[in-house]
Coordinates of C-alpha atoms in Angstrom, one line a residue:
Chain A
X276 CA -25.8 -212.8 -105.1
X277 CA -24.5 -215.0 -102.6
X278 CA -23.5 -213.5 -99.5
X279 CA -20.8 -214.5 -96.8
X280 CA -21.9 -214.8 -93.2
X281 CA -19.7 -212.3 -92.6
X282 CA -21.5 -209.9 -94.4
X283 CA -25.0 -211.1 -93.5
X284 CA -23.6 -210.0 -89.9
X285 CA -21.7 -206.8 -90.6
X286 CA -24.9 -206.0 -92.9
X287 CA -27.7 -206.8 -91.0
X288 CA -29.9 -203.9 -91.6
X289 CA -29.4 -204.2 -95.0
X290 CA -30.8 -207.5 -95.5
X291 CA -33.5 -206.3 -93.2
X292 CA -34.3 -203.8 -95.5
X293 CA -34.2 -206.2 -98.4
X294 CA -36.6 -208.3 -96.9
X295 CA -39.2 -205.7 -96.0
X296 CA -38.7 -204.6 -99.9
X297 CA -39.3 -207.9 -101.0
X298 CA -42.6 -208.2 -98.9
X299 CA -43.9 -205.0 -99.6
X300 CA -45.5 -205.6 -103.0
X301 CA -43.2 -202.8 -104.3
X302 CA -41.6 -205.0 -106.7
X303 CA -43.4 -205.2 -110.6
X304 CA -46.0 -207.7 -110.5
X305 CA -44.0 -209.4 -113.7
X306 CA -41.4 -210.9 -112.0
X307 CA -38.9 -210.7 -115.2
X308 CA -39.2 -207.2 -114.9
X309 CA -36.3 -204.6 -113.0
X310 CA -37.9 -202.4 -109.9
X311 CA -37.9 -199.2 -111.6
X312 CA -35.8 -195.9 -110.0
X313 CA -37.2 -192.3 -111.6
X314 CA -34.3 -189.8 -110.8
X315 CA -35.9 -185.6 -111.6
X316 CA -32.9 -183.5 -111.9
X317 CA -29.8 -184.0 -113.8
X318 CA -27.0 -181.9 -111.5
X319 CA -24.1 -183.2 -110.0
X320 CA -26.8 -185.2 -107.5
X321 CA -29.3 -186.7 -109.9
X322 CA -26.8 -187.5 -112.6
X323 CA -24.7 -189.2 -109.7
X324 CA -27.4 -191.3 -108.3
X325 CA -28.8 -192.3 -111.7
X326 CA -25.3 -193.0 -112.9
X327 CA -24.6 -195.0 -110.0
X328 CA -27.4 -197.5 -109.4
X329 CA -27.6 -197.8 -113.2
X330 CA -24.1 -199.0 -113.1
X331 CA -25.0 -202.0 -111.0
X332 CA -27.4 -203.3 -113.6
X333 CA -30.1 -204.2 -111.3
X334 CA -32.4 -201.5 -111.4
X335 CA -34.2 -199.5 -114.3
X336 CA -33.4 -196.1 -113.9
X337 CA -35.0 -193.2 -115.9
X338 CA -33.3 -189.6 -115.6
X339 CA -36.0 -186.7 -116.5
X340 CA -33.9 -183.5 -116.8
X341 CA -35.7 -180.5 -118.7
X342 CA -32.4 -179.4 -120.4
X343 CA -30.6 -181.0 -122.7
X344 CA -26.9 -179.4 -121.6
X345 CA -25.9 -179.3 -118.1
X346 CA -23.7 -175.9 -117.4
X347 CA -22.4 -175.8 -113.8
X348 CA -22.9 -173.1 -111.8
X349 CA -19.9 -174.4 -109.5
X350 CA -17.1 -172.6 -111.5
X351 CA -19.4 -170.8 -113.2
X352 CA -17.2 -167.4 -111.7
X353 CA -14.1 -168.7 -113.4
X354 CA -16.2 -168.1 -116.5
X355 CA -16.8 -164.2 -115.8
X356 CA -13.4 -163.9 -114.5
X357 CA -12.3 -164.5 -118.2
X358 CA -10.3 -168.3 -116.1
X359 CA -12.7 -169.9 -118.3
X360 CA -15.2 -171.0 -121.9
X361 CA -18.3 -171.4 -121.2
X362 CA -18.1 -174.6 -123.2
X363 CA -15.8 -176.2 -120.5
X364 CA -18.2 -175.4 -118.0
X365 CA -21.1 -177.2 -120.1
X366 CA -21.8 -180.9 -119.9
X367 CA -24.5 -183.1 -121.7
X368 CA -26.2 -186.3 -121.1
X369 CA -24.6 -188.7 -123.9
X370 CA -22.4 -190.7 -121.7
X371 CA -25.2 -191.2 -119.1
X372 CA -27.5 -192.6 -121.5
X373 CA -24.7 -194.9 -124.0
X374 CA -22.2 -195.5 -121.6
X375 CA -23.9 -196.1 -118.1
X376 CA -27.5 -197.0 -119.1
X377 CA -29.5 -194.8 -118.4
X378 CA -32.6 -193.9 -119.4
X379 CA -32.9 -189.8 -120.2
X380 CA -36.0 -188.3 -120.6
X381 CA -35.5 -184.4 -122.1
X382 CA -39.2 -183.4 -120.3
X383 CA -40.0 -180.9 -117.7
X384 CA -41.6 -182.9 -114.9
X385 CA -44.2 -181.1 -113.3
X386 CA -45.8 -183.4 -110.7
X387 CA -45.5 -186.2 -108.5
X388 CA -48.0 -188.7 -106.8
X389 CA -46.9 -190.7 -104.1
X390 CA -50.0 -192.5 -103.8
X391 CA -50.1 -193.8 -107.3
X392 CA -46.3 -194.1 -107.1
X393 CA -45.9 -192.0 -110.6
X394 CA -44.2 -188.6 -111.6
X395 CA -46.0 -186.6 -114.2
X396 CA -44.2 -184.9 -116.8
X397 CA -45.6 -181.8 -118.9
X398 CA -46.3 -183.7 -121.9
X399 CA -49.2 -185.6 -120.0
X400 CA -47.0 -188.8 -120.0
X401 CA -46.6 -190.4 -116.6
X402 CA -43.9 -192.5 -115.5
X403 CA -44.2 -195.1 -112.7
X404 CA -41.7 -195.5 -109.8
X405 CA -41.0 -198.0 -107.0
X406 CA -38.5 -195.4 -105.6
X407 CA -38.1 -192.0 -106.6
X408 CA -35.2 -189.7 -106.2
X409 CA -35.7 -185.8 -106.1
X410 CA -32.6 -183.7 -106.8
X411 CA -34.2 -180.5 -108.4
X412 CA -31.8 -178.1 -106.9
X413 CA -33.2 -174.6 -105.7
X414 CA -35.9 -172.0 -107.1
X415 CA -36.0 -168.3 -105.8
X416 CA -38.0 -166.5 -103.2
X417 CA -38.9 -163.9 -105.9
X418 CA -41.4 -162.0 -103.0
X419 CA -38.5 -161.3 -100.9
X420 CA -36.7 -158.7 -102.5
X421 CA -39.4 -155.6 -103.6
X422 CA -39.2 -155.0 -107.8
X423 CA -37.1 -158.3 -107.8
X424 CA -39.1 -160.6 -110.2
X425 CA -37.9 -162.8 -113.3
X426 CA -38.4 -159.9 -115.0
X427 CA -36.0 -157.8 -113.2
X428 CA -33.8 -161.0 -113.0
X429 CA -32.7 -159.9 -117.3
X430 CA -31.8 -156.2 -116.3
X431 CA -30.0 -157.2 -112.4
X432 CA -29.0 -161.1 -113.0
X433 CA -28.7 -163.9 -110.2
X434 CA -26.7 -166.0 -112.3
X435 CA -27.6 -168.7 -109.3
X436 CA -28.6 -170.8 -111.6
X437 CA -26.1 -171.4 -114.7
X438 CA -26.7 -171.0 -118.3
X439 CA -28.6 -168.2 -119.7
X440 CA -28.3 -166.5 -116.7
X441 CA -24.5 -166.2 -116.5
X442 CA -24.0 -164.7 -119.7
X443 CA -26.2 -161.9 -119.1
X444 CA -24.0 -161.5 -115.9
X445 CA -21.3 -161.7 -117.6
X446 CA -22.2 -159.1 -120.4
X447 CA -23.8 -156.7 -117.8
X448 CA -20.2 -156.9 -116.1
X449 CA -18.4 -156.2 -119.0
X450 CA -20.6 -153.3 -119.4
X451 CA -20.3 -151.6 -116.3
X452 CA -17.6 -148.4 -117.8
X453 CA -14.5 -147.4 -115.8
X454 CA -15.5 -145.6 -112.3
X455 CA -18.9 -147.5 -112.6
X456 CA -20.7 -149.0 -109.1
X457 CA -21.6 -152.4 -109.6
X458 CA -23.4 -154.3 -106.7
X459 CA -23.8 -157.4 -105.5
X460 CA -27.1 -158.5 -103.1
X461 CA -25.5 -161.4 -101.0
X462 CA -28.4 -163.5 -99.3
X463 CA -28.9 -165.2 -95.5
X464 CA -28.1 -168.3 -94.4
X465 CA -28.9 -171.1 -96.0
X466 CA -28.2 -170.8 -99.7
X467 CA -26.5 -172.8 -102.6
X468 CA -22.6 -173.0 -102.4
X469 CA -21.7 -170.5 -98.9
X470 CA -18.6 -169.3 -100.9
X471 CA -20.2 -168.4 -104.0
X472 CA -20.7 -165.0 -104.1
X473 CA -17.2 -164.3 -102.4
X474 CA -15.6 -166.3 -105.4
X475 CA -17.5 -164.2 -107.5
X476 CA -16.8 -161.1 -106.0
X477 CA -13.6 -161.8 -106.3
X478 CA -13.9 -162.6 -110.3
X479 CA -15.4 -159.6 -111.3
X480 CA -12.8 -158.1 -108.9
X481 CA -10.0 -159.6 -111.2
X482 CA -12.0 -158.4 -114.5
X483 CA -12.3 -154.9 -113.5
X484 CA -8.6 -154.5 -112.1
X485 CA -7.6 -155.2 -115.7
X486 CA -10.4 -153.4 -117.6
X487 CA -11.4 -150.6 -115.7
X488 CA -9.6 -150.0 -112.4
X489 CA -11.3 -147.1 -110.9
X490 CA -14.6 -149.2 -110.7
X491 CA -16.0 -150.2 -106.9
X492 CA -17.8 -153.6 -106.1
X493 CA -20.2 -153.0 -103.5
X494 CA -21.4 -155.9 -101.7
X495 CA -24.2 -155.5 -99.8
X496 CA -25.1 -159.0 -97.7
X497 CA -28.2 -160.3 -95.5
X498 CA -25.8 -161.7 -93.3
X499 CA -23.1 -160.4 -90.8
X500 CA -20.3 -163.2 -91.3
X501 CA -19.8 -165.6 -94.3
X502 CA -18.1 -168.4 -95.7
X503 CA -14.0 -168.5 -95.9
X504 CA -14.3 -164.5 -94.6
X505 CA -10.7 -163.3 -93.6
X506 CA -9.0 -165.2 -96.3
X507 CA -11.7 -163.8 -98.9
X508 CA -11.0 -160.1 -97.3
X509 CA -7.2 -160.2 -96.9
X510 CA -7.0 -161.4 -100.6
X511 CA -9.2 -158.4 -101.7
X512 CA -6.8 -156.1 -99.8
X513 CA -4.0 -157.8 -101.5
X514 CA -5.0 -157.8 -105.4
X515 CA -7.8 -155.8 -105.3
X516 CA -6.6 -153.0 -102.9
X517 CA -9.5 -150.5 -102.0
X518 CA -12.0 -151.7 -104.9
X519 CA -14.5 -154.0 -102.7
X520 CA -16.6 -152.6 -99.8
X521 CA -18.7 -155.3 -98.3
X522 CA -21.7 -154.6 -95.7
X523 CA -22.7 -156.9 -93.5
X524 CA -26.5 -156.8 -92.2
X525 CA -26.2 -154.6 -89.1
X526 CA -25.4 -151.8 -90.9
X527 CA -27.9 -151.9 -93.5
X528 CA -30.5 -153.9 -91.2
X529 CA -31.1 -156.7 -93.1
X530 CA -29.3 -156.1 -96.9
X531 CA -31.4 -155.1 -100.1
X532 CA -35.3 -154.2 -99.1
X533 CA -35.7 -153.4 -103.2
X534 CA -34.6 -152.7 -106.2
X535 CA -35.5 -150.7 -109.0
X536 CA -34.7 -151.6 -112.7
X537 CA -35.8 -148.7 -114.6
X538 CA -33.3 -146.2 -112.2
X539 CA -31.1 -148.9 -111.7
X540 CA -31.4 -148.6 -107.9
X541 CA -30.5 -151.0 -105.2
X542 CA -32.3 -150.3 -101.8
X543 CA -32.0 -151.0 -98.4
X544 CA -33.8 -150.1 -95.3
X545 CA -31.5 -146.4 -95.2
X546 CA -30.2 -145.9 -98.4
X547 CA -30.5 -146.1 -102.2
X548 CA -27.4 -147.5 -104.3
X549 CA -27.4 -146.1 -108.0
X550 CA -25.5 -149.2 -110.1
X551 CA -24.2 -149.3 -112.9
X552 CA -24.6 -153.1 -112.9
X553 CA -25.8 -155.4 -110.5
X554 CA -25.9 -159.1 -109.3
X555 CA -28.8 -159.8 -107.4
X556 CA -28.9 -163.1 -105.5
X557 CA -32.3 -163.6 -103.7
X558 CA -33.0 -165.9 -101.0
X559 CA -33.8 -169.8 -101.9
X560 CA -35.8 -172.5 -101.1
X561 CA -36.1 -176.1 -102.6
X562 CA -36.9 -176.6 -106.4
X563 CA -40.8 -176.1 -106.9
X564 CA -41.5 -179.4 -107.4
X565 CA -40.4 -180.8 -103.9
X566 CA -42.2 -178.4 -102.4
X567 CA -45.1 -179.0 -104.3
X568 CA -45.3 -182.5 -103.4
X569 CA -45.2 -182.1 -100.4
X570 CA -41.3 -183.0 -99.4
X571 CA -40.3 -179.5 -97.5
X572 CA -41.2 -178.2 -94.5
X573 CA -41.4 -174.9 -93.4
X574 CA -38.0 -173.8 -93.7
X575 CA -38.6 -174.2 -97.6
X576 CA -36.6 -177.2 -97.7
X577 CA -36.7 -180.8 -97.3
X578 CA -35.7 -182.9 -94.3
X579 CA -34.5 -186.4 -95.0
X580 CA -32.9 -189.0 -92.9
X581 CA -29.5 -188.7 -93.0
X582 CA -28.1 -192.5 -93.1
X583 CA -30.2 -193.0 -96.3
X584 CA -31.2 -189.2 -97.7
X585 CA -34.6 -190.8 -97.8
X586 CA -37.5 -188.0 -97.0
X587 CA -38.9 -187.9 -94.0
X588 CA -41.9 -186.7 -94.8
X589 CA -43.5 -188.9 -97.7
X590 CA -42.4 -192.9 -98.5
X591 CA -40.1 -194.2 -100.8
X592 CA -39.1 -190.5 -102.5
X593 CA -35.1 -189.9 -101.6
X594 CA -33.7 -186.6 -102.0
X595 CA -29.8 -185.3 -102.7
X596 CA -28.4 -181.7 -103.4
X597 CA -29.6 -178.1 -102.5
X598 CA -32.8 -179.1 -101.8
X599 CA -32.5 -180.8 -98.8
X600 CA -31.7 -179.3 -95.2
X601 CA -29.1 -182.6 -94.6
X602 CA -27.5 -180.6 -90.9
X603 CA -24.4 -179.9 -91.3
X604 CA -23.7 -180.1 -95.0
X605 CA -23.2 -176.7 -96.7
X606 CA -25.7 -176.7 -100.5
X607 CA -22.6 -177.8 -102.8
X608 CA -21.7 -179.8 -105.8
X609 CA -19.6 -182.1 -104.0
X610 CA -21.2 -182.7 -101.0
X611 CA -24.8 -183.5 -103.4
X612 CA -22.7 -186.3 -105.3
X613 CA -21.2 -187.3 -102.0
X614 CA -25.1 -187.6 -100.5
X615 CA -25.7 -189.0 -104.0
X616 CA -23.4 -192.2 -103.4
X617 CA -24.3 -192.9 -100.0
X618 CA -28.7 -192.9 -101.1
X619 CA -27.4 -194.6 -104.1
X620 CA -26.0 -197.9 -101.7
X621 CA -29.4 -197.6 -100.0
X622 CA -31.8 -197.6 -102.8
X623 CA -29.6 -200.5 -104.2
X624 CA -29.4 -202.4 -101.1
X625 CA -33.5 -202.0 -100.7
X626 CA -34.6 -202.8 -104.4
X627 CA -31.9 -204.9 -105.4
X628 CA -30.7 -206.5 -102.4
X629 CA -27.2 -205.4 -102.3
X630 CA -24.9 -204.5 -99.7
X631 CA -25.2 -201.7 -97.7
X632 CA -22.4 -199.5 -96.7
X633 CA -21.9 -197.3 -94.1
X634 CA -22.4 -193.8 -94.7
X635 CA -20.1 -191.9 -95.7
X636 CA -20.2 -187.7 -96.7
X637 CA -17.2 -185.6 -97.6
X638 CA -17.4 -181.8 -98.6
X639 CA -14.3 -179.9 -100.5
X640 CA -15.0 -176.2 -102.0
X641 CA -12.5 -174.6 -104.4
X642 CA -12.4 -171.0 -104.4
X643 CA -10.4 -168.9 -107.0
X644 CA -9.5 -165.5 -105.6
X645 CA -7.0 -164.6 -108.5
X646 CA -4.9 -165.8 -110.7
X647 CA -2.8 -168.9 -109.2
X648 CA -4.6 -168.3 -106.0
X649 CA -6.6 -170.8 -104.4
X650 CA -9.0 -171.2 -101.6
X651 CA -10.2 -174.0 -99.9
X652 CA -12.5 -175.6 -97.0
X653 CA -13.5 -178.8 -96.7
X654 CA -14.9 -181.8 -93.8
X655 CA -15.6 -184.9 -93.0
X656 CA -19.4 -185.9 -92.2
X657 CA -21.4 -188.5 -90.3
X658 CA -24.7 -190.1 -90.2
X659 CA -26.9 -189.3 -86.9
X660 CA -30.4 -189.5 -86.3
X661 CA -30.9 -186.4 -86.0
X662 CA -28.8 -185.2 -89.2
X663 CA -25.4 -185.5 -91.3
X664 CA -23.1 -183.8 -88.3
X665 CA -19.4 -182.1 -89.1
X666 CA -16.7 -184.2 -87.8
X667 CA -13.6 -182.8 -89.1
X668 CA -12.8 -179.7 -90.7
X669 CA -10.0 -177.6 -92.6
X670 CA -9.4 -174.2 -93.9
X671 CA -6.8 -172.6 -96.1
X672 CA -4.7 -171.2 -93.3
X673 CA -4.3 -167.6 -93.3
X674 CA -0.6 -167.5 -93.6
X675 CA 0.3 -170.0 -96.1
X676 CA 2.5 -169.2 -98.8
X677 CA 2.0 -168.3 -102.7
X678 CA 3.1 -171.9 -103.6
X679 CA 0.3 -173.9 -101.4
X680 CA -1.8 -171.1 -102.8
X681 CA -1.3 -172.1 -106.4
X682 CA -1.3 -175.4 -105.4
X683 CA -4.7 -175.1 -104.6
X684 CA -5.8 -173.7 -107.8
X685 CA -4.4 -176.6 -109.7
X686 CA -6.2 -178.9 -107.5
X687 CA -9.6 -176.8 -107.6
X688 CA -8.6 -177.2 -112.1
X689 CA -8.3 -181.0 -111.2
X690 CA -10.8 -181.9 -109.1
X691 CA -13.5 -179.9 -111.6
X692 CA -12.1 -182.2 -114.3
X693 CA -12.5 -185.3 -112.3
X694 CA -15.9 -184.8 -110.5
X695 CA -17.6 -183.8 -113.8
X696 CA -15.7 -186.8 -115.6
X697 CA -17.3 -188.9 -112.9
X698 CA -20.9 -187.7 -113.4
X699 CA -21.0 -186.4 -117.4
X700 CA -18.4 -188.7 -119.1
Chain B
X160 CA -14.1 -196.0 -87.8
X161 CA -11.7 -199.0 -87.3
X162 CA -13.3 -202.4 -87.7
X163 CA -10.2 -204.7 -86.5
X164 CA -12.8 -207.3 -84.5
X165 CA -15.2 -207.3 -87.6
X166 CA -12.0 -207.9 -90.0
X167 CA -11.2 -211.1 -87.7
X168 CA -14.6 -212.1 -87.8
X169 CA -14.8 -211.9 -91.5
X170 CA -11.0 -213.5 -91.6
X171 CA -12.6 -216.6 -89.6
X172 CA -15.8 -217.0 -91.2
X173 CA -14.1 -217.6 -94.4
X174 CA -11.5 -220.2 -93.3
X175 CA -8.4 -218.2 -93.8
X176 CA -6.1 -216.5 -90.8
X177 CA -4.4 -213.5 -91.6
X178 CA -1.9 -212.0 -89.8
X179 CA -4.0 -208.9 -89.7
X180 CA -3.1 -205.2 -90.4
X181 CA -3.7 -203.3 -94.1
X182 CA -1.1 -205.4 -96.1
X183 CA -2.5 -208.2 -95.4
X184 CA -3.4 -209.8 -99.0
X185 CA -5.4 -212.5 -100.3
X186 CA -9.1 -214.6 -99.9
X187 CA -10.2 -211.5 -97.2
X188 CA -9.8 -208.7 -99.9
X189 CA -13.4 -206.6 -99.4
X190 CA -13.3 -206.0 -102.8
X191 CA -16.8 -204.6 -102.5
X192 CA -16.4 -202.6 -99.6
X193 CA -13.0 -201.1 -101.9
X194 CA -15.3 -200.0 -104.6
X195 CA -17.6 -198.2 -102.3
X196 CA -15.0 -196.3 -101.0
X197 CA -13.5 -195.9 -104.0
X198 CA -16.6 -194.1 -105.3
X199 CA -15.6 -191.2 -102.6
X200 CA -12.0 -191.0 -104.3
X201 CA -12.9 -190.8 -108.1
X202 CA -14.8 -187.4 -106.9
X203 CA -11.5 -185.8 -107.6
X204 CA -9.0 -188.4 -108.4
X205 CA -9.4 -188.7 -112.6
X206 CA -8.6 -192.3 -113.8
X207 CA -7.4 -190.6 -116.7
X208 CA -5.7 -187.7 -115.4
X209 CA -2.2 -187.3 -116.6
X210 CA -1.6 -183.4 -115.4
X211 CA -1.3 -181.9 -112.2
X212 CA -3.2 -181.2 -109.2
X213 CA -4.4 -184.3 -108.1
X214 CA -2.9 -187.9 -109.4
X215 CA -4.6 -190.9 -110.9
X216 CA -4.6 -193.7 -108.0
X217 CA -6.1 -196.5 -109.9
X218 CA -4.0 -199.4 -110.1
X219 CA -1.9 -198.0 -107.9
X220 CA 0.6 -200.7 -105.8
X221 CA -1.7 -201.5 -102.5
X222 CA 1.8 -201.1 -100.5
X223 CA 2.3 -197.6 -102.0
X224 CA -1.7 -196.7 -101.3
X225 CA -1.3 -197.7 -97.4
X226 CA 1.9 -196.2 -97.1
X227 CA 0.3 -193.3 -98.5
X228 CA -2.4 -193.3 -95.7
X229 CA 0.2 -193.5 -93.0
X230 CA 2.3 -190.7 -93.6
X231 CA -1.1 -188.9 -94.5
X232 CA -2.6 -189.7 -90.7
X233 CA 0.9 -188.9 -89.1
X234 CA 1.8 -185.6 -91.0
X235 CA 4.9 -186.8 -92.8
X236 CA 2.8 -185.7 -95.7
X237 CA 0.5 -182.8 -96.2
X238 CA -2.7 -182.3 -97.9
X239 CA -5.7 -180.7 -96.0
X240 CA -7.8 -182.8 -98.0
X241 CA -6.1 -186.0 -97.9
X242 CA -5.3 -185.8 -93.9
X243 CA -9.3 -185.7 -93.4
X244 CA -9.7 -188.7 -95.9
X245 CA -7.2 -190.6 -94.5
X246 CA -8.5 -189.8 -90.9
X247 CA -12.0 -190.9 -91.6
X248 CA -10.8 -194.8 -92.8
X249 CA -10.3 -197.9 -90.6
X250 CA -7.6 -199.9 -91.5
X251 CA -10.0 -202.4 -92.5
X252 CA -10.9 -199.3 -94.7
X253 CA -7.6 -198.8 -96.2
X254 CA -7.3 -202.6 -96.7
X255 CA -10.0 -202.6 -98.9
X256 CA -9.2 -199.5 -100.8
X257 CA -5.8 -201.0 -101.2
X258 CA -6.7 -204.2 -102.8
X259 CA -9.6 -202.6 -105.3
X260 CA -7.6 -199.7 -106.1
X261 CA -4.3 -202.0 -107.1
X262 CA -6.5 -204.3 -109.5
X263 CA -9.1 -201.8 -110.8
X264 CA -9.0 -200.7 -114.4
X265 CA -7.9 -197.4 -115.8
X266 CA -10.9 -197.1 -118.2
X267 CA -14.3 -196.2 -116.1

């Protein structure tokens, strides 16, 4: 590629970056041959990167995603507030792999080596990497909650991760009979998608209003204050008048202590909560497998650089999404494909010697409270050494009317057509 | 982030004088530096949308794109969204969004 002297000023470290590549006996010794990118994970930040540096034609880029449907567990709530199929929630891989080039591997990878540069995957096949980028989303804390295994996870659901998962929610919702307590465990600070749970509430919320009226949604969190609060609560009091009762941590020091599946008992330090359903969300850390090799630190997730998303604990590994502890950032779709794009320039710019881009990070959440009634919060983000920082930020205002309110719905409906068109299609 | 002294620079180095400013057309289109940024719009703008909620920009008239920007920046239009993305681009920025976005393809 031939490059202005403009842009070999404005894109100096780039090329410096090239260079070091290019000396660094990280290339294939066969010069014919493409560097090769192994992407493990196939959300909305794997899929993205893959998708991306495949796109430029310069790199061989292998996907390894265990499943062979993607469901997303952003708008996953739309599905159990009947707003929803599950089918439109569920994506697959064909596009990626005829359309975009890449390479998908169907195999549960279950090791990496960054010495020997390869990932291992459970059928004993290894595959090598010059760069490698992690995007395995989160796994549960199963010792934090007593009686809360995966076990217990098929009578009280997370549905934190989509799929199987939300279906039993779904059916243990529509289960719960009129007048029935259902619960919700909300966890600390950090966790996938900070609105989550609210959305969700507010779902089930919409469900039982039409189904069965006299039943309570009992939210018991392990926080004091959470994402999008007053709008959340003021649209509660307004469609779902005197049906949610949400506790933050001071008065139950600390949220759910325990549960019991066999009595169907949700317990905190004081008290003991007999559901007839529950959703319990346990605290996270980073998928097994980053933590495993050695990428997280000892928050439980993994700190990268934030101009790059390169780790900043082992060499030429890259990781986007829930996983990483990126500053700022809350653990979204959005903001993992827009972390996606920006390691996607770097990893191009250092194995393929193309220009690099200043970083950019955006972050947009949708939040359906009921029908024609959207939520939103959003910001801009930038690239410091120490991490990606907030610049500017929104929020729904409080007093806005019906008609922004809609509004918003139909742009959440958009944008969820668009971003998984960009990723899946 | 406004890079007006790097757009000169660029402007000179390749032998052509703008006038300068976002409409400013021609050998200086970044059309690289619009696909880049581009990559941040097709997160919610559908190429092949045809409903509401949020349009299809691609191929959209650069003069209608920057105009767009403007009134976004100022107020005259309003979109929490769009005032923060239009915030967070130099006109250099919207420049080169302008001229990918007006020759870019509909199919992706």
């Amino acid at each position: 590629m031939t490059k202005t002297i403009s842009r070999r000023r404005f894109n100096q470290r780039a090329l410096t970056a090239g260079a070091a590549a290019l000396s660094a006996a990280s290339f294939p010794a066969i010069g014919a041959a493409k560097p090769r990118l192994v992407v493990i994970g196939g959300g909305p930040g794997g899929a993205t990167v893959a998708r991306q540096v495949a796109s430029a034609g310069a790199v061989d880029v292998t996907l390894v995603e265990e499943q062979k449907t993607y469901t997303t567990c952003f708008f996953s709530n739309l599905y159990l507030g009947g707003f929803r199929s599950f089918e439109s929630i569920t994506h697959d891989y064909v596009a990626l792999s005829t359309r975009h080039g890449v390479n998908v591997v169907h195999a549960r990878a279950v090791g990496v080596d960054p010495g020997a540069k390869t990932v291992r995957l459970e059928s004993g096949v290894t595959l090598p990497y010059d760069r490698l980028v992690m995007a395995p989303g989160i796994d549960f804390r199963w010792d934090a909650i007593e009686g809360y295994d995966e076990a217990a996870a098929e009578v009280m659901p997370h549905a934190y991760k989509a799929g199987v998962q939300t279906r039993l929610l779904k059916a243990v919702v529509e289960a719960v009979p009129d007048g029935g307590l259902f619960v919700v465990a909300a966890p600390a600070n950090p966790f996938r998608c900070p609105p989550g749970p609210y959305e969700r509430i507010s779902m089930i919320a919409h469900h039982f209003k039409q189904h069965k009226p006299k039943s309570k949604i009992l939210v018991i969190d392990a926080k004091n204050s959470f994402s999008k609060q007053g709008l959340f609560q003021a649209a509660w009091e307004r469609f779902y008048p005197g049906m949610v009762e949400w506790l933050p941590a001071d008065i139950t020091d600390g949220g759910v202590k325990a549960v019991n599946t066999s009595s169907m008992e949700v317990i905190t330090a004081g008290e003991r909560f007999k559901a007839a359903g529950a959703n319990i969300i346990p605290p996270q850390t980073a998928g097994r497998i980053a933590i495993e090799a050695q990428l997280a630190n000892d928050s439980g997730w993994c700190p990268v650089h934030a101009d790059t998303l390169a780790s900043r604990q082992v060499a030429d590994v890259y990781l986007v999404g829930d996983a990483i502890i990126p500053g700022d950032m809350p653990k979204s779709a959005f903001s993992a494909n827009s972390q996606a794009k920006v390691c996607a320039n770097a990893i191009l710019a250092d194995l393929a010697d193309k220009r690099r881009f200043p970083p950019r990070f955006r972050n947009t959440c949708w939040s359906l409270v009921a029908t024609d009634h959207g939520l939103k919060v959003g910001a801009n983000y930038e690239a410091t050494p120490e991490k990606i920082k907030s610049v500017d930020s929104f929020l729904s205002a409080e007093d806005e009317s019906d008609a922004i309110r809609a509004s918003t719905a139909e742009e959440g409906d958009a944008w969820y057509a668009a971003f998984t068109g960009e990723i899946y299609r | 982030m406004r890079r007006t002294a790097g757009n000169l620079w660029r402007a000179a180095a390749l032998g052509v004088l703008t006038t300068g400013g976002p409409l400013a057309a021609g050998a200086a289109d970044d059309l690289e530096l619009g696909e880049y940024l581009a990559a941040e719009c097709t997160a919610c703008h559908d190429p092949s949308a045809v409903g509401r909620g949020i349009p299809n920009i691609v191929g959209m008239p650069r003069v209608v794109f920057v105009q767009a920007m403007e009134q976004y920046r100022s107020g005259a239009r309003f979109n929490e969204v769009m005032r923060n993305v239009a915030r967070s681009l130099g006109d250099e920025e919207v420049a080169a969004l302008a001229a990918y976005l007006e020759q870019a393809s509909r199919s992706r």
